[in-house]
mmCIF file of C-alpha atoms and ligand atoms in Angstrom:
data_model
loop_
_atom_site.group_PDB
_atom_site.id
_atom_site.type_symbol
_atom_site.label_atom_id
_atom_site.label_comp_id
_atom_site.label_asym_id
_atom_site.label_seq_id
_atom_site.Cartn_x
_atom_site.Cartn_y
_atom_site.Cartn_z
ATOM 1 C CA GLU K 9 33.676 2.928 11.461
ATOM 2 C CA MET K 10 32.532 3.882 7.592
ATOM 3 C CA SER K 11 34.723 3.284 4.726
ATOM 4 C CA ALA K 12 35.443 6.214 2.089
ATOM 5 C CA GLU K 13 32.855 4.738 -0.185
ATOM 6 C CA GLU K 14 30.306 4.502 2.746
ATOM 7 C CA ARG K 15 31.057 8.014 3.681
ATOM 8 C CA ALA K 16 30.929 9.092 -0.030
ATOM 9 C CA PHE K 17 27.327 7.531 -0.309
ATOM 10 C CA GLN K 18 26.031 9.000 3.016
ATOM 11 C CA GLU K 19 26.828 12.537 1.642
ATOM 12 C CA LYS K 20 24.827 12.257 -1.158
ATOM 13 C CA ILE K 21 22.260 11.020 0.819
ATOM 14 C CA ASP K 22 22.603 13.983 3.078
ATOM 15 C CA ALA K 23 23.338 15.865 0.110
ATOM 16 C CA GLU K 24 19.613 14.988 -1.224
ATOM 17 C CA ILE K 25 21.418 13.428 -4.322
ATOM 18 C CA LYS K 26 19.125 10.545 -5.730
ATOM 19 C CA ILE K 27 20.991 7.665 -5.777
ATOM 20 C CA GLU K 28 20.795 5.384 -9.452
ATOM 21 C CA ALA K 29 20.367 2.004 -10.111
ATOM 22 C CA LYS K 30 24.314 2.400 -11.695
ATOM 23 C CA ASN K 31 25.675 4.295 -7.950
ATOM 24 C CA TRP K 32 27.875 2.929 -5.364
ATOM 25 C CA MET K 33 25.604 1.346 -2.404
ATOM 26 C CA PRO K 34 25.963 -0.280 0.968
ATOM 27 C CA GLU K 35 24.488 -4.155 0.594
ATOM 28 C CA ALA K 36 22.064 -3.545 3.169
ATOM 29 C CA TYR K 37 20.327 -0.260 1.379
ATOM 30 C CA ARG K 38 20.357 -2.470 -1.471
ATOM 31 C CA ARG K 39 18.525 -5.342 0.452
ATOM 32 C CA THR K 40 16.238 -3.230 2.320
ATOM 33 C CA LEU K 41 14.999 -1.363 -1.305
ATOM 34 C CA ILE K 42 14.004 -4.835 -2.125
ATOM 35 C CA ARG K 43 12.423 -5.551 0.847
ATOM 36 C CA GLN K 44 10.232 -2.724 1.138
ATOM 37 C CA ILE K 45 9.928 -2.352 -3.098
ATOM 38 C CA SER K 46 8.764 -5.875 -3.346
ATOM 39 C CA GLN K 47 6.252 -5.499 -0.298
ATOM 40 C CA HIS K 48 4.711 -2.802 -1.538
ATOM 41 C CA ALA K 49 4.153 -4.114 -5.349
ATOM 42 C CA HIS K 50 2.850 -7.065 -3.534
ATOM 43 C CA SER K 51 0.671 -4.941 -1.947
ATOM 44 C CA GLU K 52 -0.821 -3.463 -4.993
ATOM 45 C CA ILE K 53 -1.246 -6.535 -6.669
ATOM 46 C CA VAL K 54 -3.282 -8.395 -3.612
ATOM 47 C CA GLY K 55 -5.092 -5.217 -2.893
ATOM 48 C CA MET K 56 -6.578 -5.520 -6.214
ATOM 49 C CA LEU K 57 -8.845 -8.884 -4.842
ATOM 50 C CA PRO K 58 -10.832 -7.542 -2.012
ATOM 51 C CA GLU K 59 -12.399 -4.592 -5.161
ATOM 52 C CA GLY K 60 -12.343 -7.540 -7.605
ATOM 53 C CA ASN K 61 -14.729 -9.201 -5.014
ATOM 54 C CA TRP K 62 -17.613 -6.358 -6.348
ATOM 55 C CA VAL K 63 -16.923 -5.474 -9.785
ATOM 56 C CA THR K 64 -19.701 -7.884 -11.068
ATOM 57 C CA ARG K 65 -21.982 -6.605 -7.894
ATOM 58 C CA ALA K 66 -21.595 -2.781 -8.413
ATOM 59 C CA PRO K 67 -24.592 -0.907 -8.131
ATOM 60 C CA THR K 68 -24.410 0.849 -11.084
ATOM 61 C CA PHE K 69 -22.662 1.085 -14.306
ATOM 62 C CA LYS K 70 -20.474 4.082 -13.685
ATOM 63 C CA ARG K 71 -19.996 2.559 -10.339
ATOM 64 C CA LYS K 72 -18.552 -0.636 -11.624
ATOM 65 C CA LEU K 73 -16.629 1.311 -14.288
ATOM 66 C CA GLN K 74 -14.996 3.796 -11.330
ATOM 67 C CA LEU K 75 -13.931 0.199 -9.760
ATOM 68 C CA MET K 76 -12.835 -1.462 -12.664
ATOM 69 C CA ALA K 77 -10.638 1.469 -13.552
ATOM 70 C CA LYS K 78 -8.738 1.584 -9.915
ATOM 71 C CA ILE K 79 -8.446 -1.841 -10.156
ATOM 72 C CA GLN K 80 -6.268 -1.783 -13.171
ATOM 73 C CA ASP K 81 -4.099 1.500 -11.803
ATOM 74 C CA GLU K 82 -3.537 -0.655 -8.846
ATOM 75 C CA ALA K 83 -2.140 -3.305 -11.282
ATOM 76 C CA GLY K 84 -0.214 -0.772 -12.944
ATOM 77 C CA HIS K 85 1.344 0.845 -9.609
ATOM 78 C CA GLY K 86 2.106 -3.128 -9.109
ATOM 79 C CA LEU K 87 3.927 -3.128 -12.247
ATOM 80 C CA TYR K 88 6.131 0.182 -12.049
ATOM 81 C CA LEU K 89 6.945 -1.168 -8.279
ATOM 82 C CA TYR K 90 8.108 -4.613 -9.752
ATOM 83 C CA SER K 91 10.219 -2.552 -12.100
ATOM 84 C CA ALA K 92 11.644 -0.272 -9.952
ATOM 85 C CA MET K 93 12.641 -3.272 -7.810
ATOM 86 C CA GLU K 94 14.303 -4.920 -10.355
ATOM 87 C CA THR K 95 17.112 -1.842 -10.968
ATOM 88 C CA LEU K 96 18.403 -3.407 -7.972
ATOM 89 C CA GLY K 97 19.055 -7.091 -8.980
ATOM 90 C CA ALA K 98 16.184 -8.623 -7.688
ATOM 91 C CA ASP K 99 14.153 -11.051 -9.897
ATOM 92 C CA ARG K 100 10.541 -10.528 -10.302
ATOM 93 C CA ASP K 101 9.356 -14.309 -10.571
ATOM 94 C CA ASP K 102 11.737 -14.783 -7.575
ATOM 95 C CA GLU K 103 9.932 -12.351 -5.118
ATOM 96 C CA ILE K 104 6.487 -13.383 -6.512
ATOM 97 C CA GLU K 105 7.664 -17.113 -5.464
ATOM 98 C CA ARG K 106 8.530 -16.106 -2.212
ATOM 99 C CA LEU K 107 5.231 -14.301 -1.564
ATOM 100 C CA HIS K 108 3.087 -17.575 -2.574
ATOM 101 C CA ARG K 109 5.844 -19.433 -0.012
ATOM 102 C CA GLY K 110 4.573 -17.343 2.558
ATOM 103 C CA GLU K 111 8.245 -16.022 2.864
ATOM 104 C CA VAL K 112 7.364 -11.795 2.403
ATOM 105 C CA LYS K 113 4.958 -9.638 3.299
ATOM 106 C CA TYR K 114 2.288 -7.285 1.854
ATOM 107 C CA SER K 115 0.159 -5.205 3.095
ATOM 108 C CA SER K 116 -2.043 -6.300 6.363
ATOM 109 C CA ILE K 117 -4.967 -4.665 5.366
ATOM 110 C CA PHE K 118 -5.402 -6.743 2.487
ATOM 111 C CA ASN K 119 -6.306 -10.074 4.506
ATOM 112 C CA TYR K 120 -9.937 -8.347 5.524
ATOM 113 C CA PRO K 121 -13.106 -9.336 3.960
ATOM 114 C CA THR K 122 -15.007 -6.991 2.010
ATOM 115 C CA LEU K 123 -18.448 -7.738 3.037
ATOM 116 C CA ASN K 124 -20.871 -5.079 0.840
ATOM 117 C CA TRP K 125 -20.383 -2.237 -1.774
ATOM 118 C CA ALA K 126 -20.351 0.266 1.442
ATOM 119 C CA ASP K 127 -16.353 -1.631 2.044
ATOM 120 C CA MET K 128 -15.640 -0.292 -1.964
ATOM 121 C CA GLY K 129 -16.395 3.106 -0.212
ATOM 122 C CA THR K 130 -14.277 2.992 2.707
ATOM 123 C CA ILE K 131 -11.547 1.334 1.180
ATOM 124 C CA GLY K 132 -10.929 3.794 -1.285
ATOM 125 C CA TRP K 133 -11.464 6.670 1.540
ATOM 126 C CA LEU K 134 -9.621 5.030 4.277
ATOM 127 C CA VAL K 135 -7.238 2.655 2.564
ATOM 128 C CA ASP K 136 -5.993 4.631 -0.411
ATOM 129 C CA GLY K 137 -6.492 7.503 2.146
ATOM 130 C CA ALA K 138 -3.824 5.945 4.283
ATOM 131 C CA ALA K 139 -1.602 4.429 1.016
ATOM 132 C CA ILE K 140 -1.647 8.223 -0.063
ATOM 133 C CA VAL K 141 -0.234 9.964 3.333
ATOM 134 C CA ASN K 142 2.367 7.118 2.779
ATOM 135 C CA GLN K 143 3.358 7.146 -0.758
ATOM 136 C CA VAL K 144 3.244 11.213 -0.777
ATOM 137 C CA ALA K 145 6.305 11.004 1.787
ATOM 138 C CA LEU K 146 7.701 8.089 -0.209
ATOM 139 C CA GLN K 147 8.023 10.459 -3.568
ATOM 140 C CA ARG K 148 11.498 12.115 -1.821
ATOM 141 C CA THR K 149 12.927 9.066 -0.841
ATOM 142 C CA SER K 150 16.295 8.570 -1.725
ATOM 143 C CA TYR K 151 16.465 5.787 -4.021
ATOM 144 C CA GLY K 152 15.691 7.302 -7.623
ATOM 145 C CA PRO K 153 13.619 4.525 -9.400
ATOM 146 C CA TYR K 154 11.391 4.191 -6.294
ATOM 147 C CA SER K 155 11.111 8.002 -5.919
ATOM 148 C CA ARG K 156 10.060 8.248 -9.696
ATOM 149 C CA ALA K 157 7.320 5.693 -9.543
ATOM 150 C CA MET K 158 5.744 7.376 -6.423
ATOM 151 C CA ILE K 159 5.664 10.134 -8.308
ATOM 152 C CA ARG K 160 3.459 8.642 -11.438
ATOM 153 C CA ILE K 161 1.388 6.313 -8.578
ATOM 154 C CA CYS K 162 0.621 9.649 -6.594
ATOM 155 C CA LYS K 163 -0.937 11.114 -9.852
ATOM 156 C CA GLU K 164 -3.162 8.117 -9.778
ATOM 157 C CA GLU K 165 -4.387 7.539 -6.260
ATOM 158 C CA SER K 166 -6.007 11.291 -5.938
ATOM 159 C CA PHE K 167 -8.679 9.760 -7.487
ATOM 160 C CA HIS K 168 -8.929 6.467 -6.008
ATOM 161 C CA GLN K 169 -9.579 8.442 -2.406
ATOM 162 C CA ARG K 170 -12.207 10.958 -4.385
ATOM 163 C CA GLN K 171 -14.259 8.072 -5.736
ATOM 164 C CA GLY K 172 -14.291 5.989 -2.352
ATOM 165 C CA TYR K 173 -15.777 9.136 -0.158
ATOM 166 C CA GLU K 174 -18.439 9.931 -2.541
ATOM 167 C CA ILE K 175 -19.965 6.815 -2.284
ATOM 168 C CA LEU K 176 -19.534 7.032 1.310
ATOM 169 C CA LEU K 177 -21.327 10.538 1.060
ATOM 170 C CA THR K 178 -23.949 9.098 -1.433
ATOM 171 C CA MET K 179 -24.945 6.451 0.427
ATOM 172 C CA MET K 180 -25.170 8.800 3.891
ATOM 173 C CA ARG K 181 -26.960 11.874 1.955
ATOM 174 C CA GLU K 182 -29.510 9.933 0.050
ATOM 175 C CA GLY K 183 -29.320 6.282 1.297
ATOM 176 C CA THR K 184 -32.059 4.494 3.546
ATOM 177 C CA ASP K 185 -31.426 3.897 7.610
ATOM 178 C CA GLU K 186 -30.202 0.475 6.800
ATOM 179 C CA GLN K 187 -27.487 2.122 4.156
ATOM 180 C CA LYS K 188 -26.445 4.430 6.361
ATOM 181 C CA ALA K 189 -26.052 1.652 9.248
ATOM 182 C CA MET K 190 -23.878 -0.062 6.624
ATOM 183 C CA VAL K 191 -21.598 2.990 6.050
ATOM 184 C CA GLN K 192 -21.202 3.032 9.668
ATOM 185 C CA ASP K 193 -20.640 -0.755 10.366
ATOM 186 C CA SER K 194 -18.000 -0.345 7.372
ATOM 187 C CA ILE K 195 -15.956 2.575 8.824
ATOM 188 C CA ASN K 196 -16.023 -0.138 12.469
ATOM 189 C CA ARG K 197 -14.365 -2.296 10.634
ATOM 190 C CA PHE K 198 -11.561 -0.854 8.694
ATOM 191 C CA TRP K 199 -11.229 1.882 11.071
ATOM 192 C CA TRP K 200 -8.411 0.219 13.191
ATOM 193 C CA PRO K 201 -6.805 -2.056 10.562
ATOM 194 C CA SER K 202 -6.198 1.019 8.088
ATOM 195 C CA LEU K 203 -4.171 2.668 10.921
ATOM 196 C CA MET K 204 -2.120 -0.656 11.188
ATOM 197 C CA MET K 205 -0.960 0.154 7.741
ATOM 198 C CA PHE K 206 1.814 2.225 9.071
ATOM 199 C CA GLY K 207 3.356 -0.071 10.796
ATOM 200 C CA PRO K 208 4.159 -0.721 14.502
ATOM 201 C CA HIS K 209 5.147 2.114 16.608
ATOM 202 C CA ASP K 210 8.582 3.449 16.052
ATOM 203 C CA SER K 211 9.821 2.145 19.227
ATOM 204 C CA ASP K 212 8.804 -0.955 18.079
ATOM 205 C CA SER K 213 9.911 -0.943 14.056
ATOM 206 C CA PRO K 214 13.225 -2.409 13.585
ATOM 207 C CA HIS K 215 13.522 -0.878 10.298
ATOM 208 C CA THR K 216 12.411 2.947 10.491
ATOM 209 C CA GLY K 217 16.043 4.024 11.921
ATOM 210 C CA GLN K 218 18.127 2.397 9.547
ATOM 211 C CA SER K 219 15.461 3.916 6.934
ATOM 212 C CA MET K 220 15.533 7.247 8.215
ATOM 213 C CA ALA K 221 19.192 7.772 8.201
ATOM 214 C CA TRP K 222 19.075 6.527 4.488
ATOM 215 C CA LYS K 223 15.972 8.519 3.505
ATOM 216 C CA ILE K 224 14.354 5.751 2.209
ATOM 217 C CA LYS K 225 11.999 6.606 4.773
ATOM 218 C CA ARG K 226 11.431 10.866 5.197
ATOM 219 C CA HIS K 227 8.666 10.512 8.400
ATOM 220 C CA THR K 228 8.555 7.507 11.175
ATOM 221 C CA ASN K 229 5.379 5.467 11.120
ATOM 222 C CA ASP K 230 3.765 7.304 13.757
ATOM 223 C CA GLU K 231 4.385 10.755 12.361
ATOM 224 C CA LEU K 232 2.504 9.553 9.060
ATOM 225 C CA ARG K 233 -0.308 7.613 11.321
ATOM 226 C CA GLN K 234 -0.752 10.757 13.189
ATOM 227 C CA ARG K 235 -1.304 12.867 10.063
ATOM 228 C CA PHE K 236 -3.337 10.385 8.063
ATOM 229 C CA ILE K 237 -6.205 10.767 11.459
ATOM 230 C CA ASP K 238 -5.798 14.752 11.540
ATOM 231 C CA GLN K 239 -6.582 14.630 7.785
ATOM 232 C CA THR K 240 -9.424 12.170 7.955
ATOM 233 C CA ILE K 241 -11.351 12.996 10.951
ATOM 234 C CA PRO K 242 -12.895 16.151 9.424
ATOM 235 C CA GLN K 243 -13.875 14.508 6.723
ATOM 236 C CA LEU K 244 -15.526 11.745 8.715
ATOM 237 C CA GLU K 245 -17.487 14.558 10.801
ATOM 238 C CA PHE K 246 -18.396 15.729 7.281
ATOM 239 C CA LEU K 247 -20.013 11.963 6.438
ATOM 240 C CA GLY K 248 -21.855 12.216 9.623
ATOM 241 C CA CYS K 249 -19.923 8.931 11.247
ATOM 242 C CA THR K 250 -18.164 8.179 13.888
ATOM 243 C CA VAL K 251 -14.855 6.087 14.533
ATOM 244 C CA PRO K 252 -14.952 2.649 16.933
ATOM 245 C CA ASP K 253 -12.596 4.643 19.598
ATOM 246 C CA PRO K 254 -13.647 6.336 22.457
ATOM 247 C CA ASP K 255 -10.484 7.917 23.479
ATOM 248 C CA LEU K 256 -10.037 10.074 19.737
ATOM 249 C CA LYS K 257 -10.820 13.764 20.723
ATOM 250 C CA TRP K 258 -8.402 17.078 19.184
ATOM 251 C CA ASN K 259 -5.463 17.890 21.470
ATOM 252 C CA GLU K 260 -5.106 21.660 21.375
ATOM 253 C CA ALA K 261 -1.827 21.810 23.088
ATOM 254 C CA ARG K 262 -0.572 19.385 20.447
ATOM 255 C CA GLY K 263 -2.337 20.635 17.449
ATOM 256 C CA HIS K 264 -2.715 16.482 16.754
ATOM 257 C CA TYR K 265 -6.040 14.263 17.601
ATOM 258 C CA ASP K 266 -5.049 11.991 20.823
ATOM 259 C CA PHE K 267 -6.417 8.292 19.688
ATOM 260 C CA GLY K 268 -6.717 5.132 21.533
ATOM 261 C CA GLU K 269 -4.278 2.054 21.339
ATOM 262 C CA ILE K 270 -3.791 -0.129 18.766
ATOM 263 C CA GLN K 271 -4.884 -3.843 18.847
ATOM 264 C CA TRP K 272 -1.168 -4.697 18.366
ATOM 265 C CA GLU K 273 -1.799 -8.484 19.040
ATOM 266 C CA GLU K 274 -4.382 -8.327 15.887
ATOM 267 C CA PHE K 275 -1.763 -7.008 13.594
ATOM 268 C CA TYR K 276 1.269 -9.362 14.461
ATOM 269 C CA GLN K 277 -2.086 -12.274 14.341
ATOM 270 C CA VAL K 278 -2.474 -11.011 10.315
ATOM 271 C CA LEU K 279 0.814 -10.123 10.177
ATOM 272 C CA LYS K 280 1.987 -14.062 10.913
ATOM 273 C CA GLY K 281 -0.808 -15.216 8.376
ATOM 274 C CA ASN K 282 -4.051 -15.605 10.449
ATOM 275 C CA GLY K 283 -5.738 -12.866 9.366
ATOM 276 C CA PRO K 284 -9.296 -13.468 8.393
ATOM 277 C CA CYS K 285 -8.306 -13.757 4.747
ATOM 278 C CA ASN K 286 -4.526 -14.255 4.500
ATOM 279 C CA ARG K 287 -5.330 -17.767 3.068
ATOM 280 C CA GLU K 288 -7.771 -17.483 0.667
ATOM 281 C CA ARG K 289 -5.723 -14.401 -0.773
ATOM 282 C CA LEU K 290 -2.599 -16.184 -1.165
ATOM 283 C CA ARG K 291 -4.716 -19.241 -3.193
ATOM 284 C CA THR K 292 -5.812 -16.631 -5.514
ATOM 285 C CA ARG K 293 -2.427 -15.436 -6.096
ATOM 286 C CA LYS K 294 -1.210 -18.835 -6.722
ATOM 287 C CA ASN K 295 -4.186 -20.143 -9.285
ATOM 288 C CA ALA K 296 -4.444 -16.818 -10.803
ATOM 289 C CA LEU K 297 -0.612 -17.316 -11.396
ATOM 290 C CA ASP K 298 -1.221 -21.185 -13.136
ATOM 291 C CA GLU K 299 -4.066 -19.788 -14.839
ATOM 292 C CA GLY K 300 -1.945 -17.215 -16.361
ATOM 293 C CA ALA K 301 1.056 -19.163 -17.420
ATOM 294 C CA TRP K 302 -0.173 -19.822 -20.709
ATOM 295 C CA VAL K 303 -0.273 -16.142 -21.400
ATOM 296 C CA ARG K 304 2.691 -15.404 -20.456
ATOM 297 C CA GLU K 305 4.232 -18.501 -22.582
ATOM 298 C CA ALA K 306 2.402 -17.191 -25.776
ATOM 299 C CA ALA K 307 3.655 -13.752 -25.198
ATOM 300 C CA MET K 308 7.276 -15.054 -24.728
ATOM 301 C CA VAL K 309 7.223 -17.273 -28.103
ATOM 302 C CA TYR K 310 5.788 -14.502 -29.918
ATOM 303 C CA ALA K 311 8.276 -11.707 -28.522
ATOM 304 C CA LYS K 312 11.201 -14.550 -29.571
ATOM 305 C CA LYS K 313 9.704 -14.606 -32.944
ATOM 306 C CA GLN K 314 10.003 -11.144 -33.456
ATOM 307 C CA GLN K 315 13.460 -11.121 -32.523
ATOM 308 C CA GLN K 316 14.678 -13.587 -34.962
ATOM 309 C CA LYS K 317 12.428 -11.339 -37.902
ATOM 310 C CA GLN K 318 14.558 -8.779 -36.777
ATOM 311 C CA GLN K 319 17.749 -10.394 -37.034
ATOM 312 C CA GLN K 320 16.956 -12.056 -40.331
HETATM 313 N N1 3HC Y 408 1.084 -4.932 6.809
HETATM 314 C C1 3HC Y 408 2.211 -5.946 6.291
HETATM 315 N N2 3HC Y 408 3.669 -5.710 6.906
HETATM 316 C C2 3HC Y 408 3.962 -4.989 7.746
HETATM 317 C C3 3HC Y 408 3.242 -3.546 7.903
HETATM 318 C C4 3HC Y 408 1.703 -3.561 7.366
HETATM 319 N N3 3HC Y 408 0.757 -2.794 7.403
HETATM 320 N N4 3HC Y 408 4.025 -2.911 8.770
HETATM 321 C C5 3HC Y 408 4.802 -3.008 8.803
HETATM 322 N N5 3HC Y 408 5.281 -4.188 8.581
HETATM 323 C C6 3HC Y 408 5.875 -5.262 8.145
HETATM 324 C C7 3HC Y 408 7.424 -4.613 7.993
HETATM 325 O O1 3HC Y 408 7.536 -4.983 6.604
HETATM 326 C C8 3HC Y 408 8.553 -5.363 8.496
HETATM 327 O O2 3HC Y 408 8.636 -6.876 8.058
HETATM 328 P P1 3HC Y 408 9.556 -7.721 7.425
HETATM 329 O O3 3HC Y 408 11.184 -6.727 7.987
HETATM 330 O O4 3HC Y 408 9.360 -8.571 6.978
HETATM 331 O O5 3HC Y 408 9.127 -6.841 6.104
HETATM 332 C C9 3HC Y 408 7.887 -5.331 10.097
HETATM 333 O O6 3HC Y 408 6.497 -5.128 10.122
HETATM 334 C C10 3HC Y 408 8.280 -4.242 10.870
HETATM 335 O O7 3HC Y 408 7.717 -3.411 10.285
HETATM 336 P P2 3HC Y 408 9.053 -1.965 10.098
HETATM 337 O O8 3HC Y 408 8.309 -0.510 10.585
HETATM 338 O O9 3HC Y 408 10.034 -1.664 10.809
HETATM 339 O O10 3HC Y 408 8.962 -1.631 8.669
HETATM 340 P P3 3HC Y 408 9.599 -1.104 7.493
HETATM 341 O O11 3HC Y 408 10.623 0.519 7.632
HETATM 342 O O12 3HC Y 408 9.170 -1.170 6.444
HETATM 343 O O13 3HC Y 408 7.920 -0.106 7.599
HETATM 344 C C11 3HC Y 408 6.184 0.841 5.726
HETATM 345 C C12 3HC Y 408 6.536 -0.416 6.825
HETATM 346 C C13 3HC Y 408 5.686 1.508 6.516
HETATM 347 C C14 3HC Y 408 5.318 -0.361 5.720
HETATM 348 C C15 3HC Y 408 7.163 0.809 4.903
HETATM 349 O O14 3HC Y 408 7.160 -0.639 4.498
HETATM 350 C C16 3HC Y 408 6.389 1.069 3.761
HETATM 351 O O15 3HC Y 408 6.340 2.154 3.810
HETATM 352 N N6 3HC Y 408 6.357 0.506 2.736
HETATM 353 C C17 3HC Y 408 5.823 1.050 1.237
HETATM 354 C C18 3HC Y 408 4.245 1.345 1.226
HETATM 355 C C19 3HC Y 408 3.389 0.363 1.305
HETATM 356 O O16 3HC Y 408 3.992 -1.038 1.033
HETATM 357 N N7 3HC Y 408 2.051 0.548 1.344
HETATM 358 C C20 3HC Y 408 1.636 -0.777 1.248
HETATM 359 C C21 3HC Y 408 -0.210 0.060 1.309
HETATM 360 S S1 3HC Y 408 -1.327 -0.768 0.198
HETATM 361 C C22 3HC Y 408 -0.831 0.723 -1.392
HETATM 362 O O17 3HC Y 408 0.023 0.975 -1.312
HETATM 363 C C23 3HC Y 408 -1.960 -0.320 -2.249
HETATM 364 C C24 3HC Y 408 -2.781 1.158 -2.474
HETATM 365 O O18 3HC Y 408 -3.400 1.454 -3.923
HETATM 366 C C25 3HC Y 408 -3.810 0.715 -1.347
#
């Protein structure tokens, strides 16, 4: 039985009125938003690592600049999202500590290695492509600060996807047979992990029901996954490549592509910390936090001095 406050809250949600930080909200709404937004922010920051691996080895200066710009965007997206999370009363340092203790998640996709330059194209095209499908939907999320962060982030994401696809198109059109094989191998390695980014099937998702009722989510995991596949296969065909799924085929009756079963055992292993790069990613993030401590301390001392000057 809902309390008067909960009923008023749900009526605002149903009326598409954005919930703001100062508004009353159910404790569980606050907690699931801190859970999702913090993990989204962690994903942006950890997501910089696979690409960072290739900045010094980009094939041309132009590609290096594009990759650096994309990585810097991701750092900014992480900061927007940590700020949106803080409006709910969560502490940034605490949440980052929880990440480093392995208590909270970041997107499974970043636990796969980037073995060659084609992976930079595939990450831009498939990983950012999947993230865009998810984030475009999240622009309409019921929590105001999260929705506004998404609107800003989506403006920058489309360049990430286009530069990734352009890398692959260049390799497929002008590359040697070996480079074309590199593209196909990269797609083979990243196709299924990209589908896993959308989360478990709706029937296995503990949060989707409540998140849909509160309009935190506007579409379910399976709906967004299907949307991603439907828009990506024509791009794949234009590249002249395939995906490692013999069951993938257009279903005229459904108006969607049918596809094979996802290896959920692999998904849950990666979530448990047993993916190819989980330990390396967390170790790198911990080192970065320790090595960057002096910068934060210097900035705090400087800020305090500025405040004292203003008070004199
Ligand atoms: N990787 C890691 N954990 C995942 C996951 C994935 N791909 N998919 C689901 N999970 C976790 C959930 O976090 C949840 O665990 P928790 O209770 O400990 O948080 C559990 O698996 C059950 O999944 P649910 O579907 O029930 O959970 P959600 O309702 O939270 O849905 C989600 C999962 C679709 C990822 C949702 O949280 C979401 O939309 N998050 C915001 C988007 C996001 O995080 N995107 C990351 C992509 S990378 C990115 O954006 C960076 C870009 O620049 C590339």
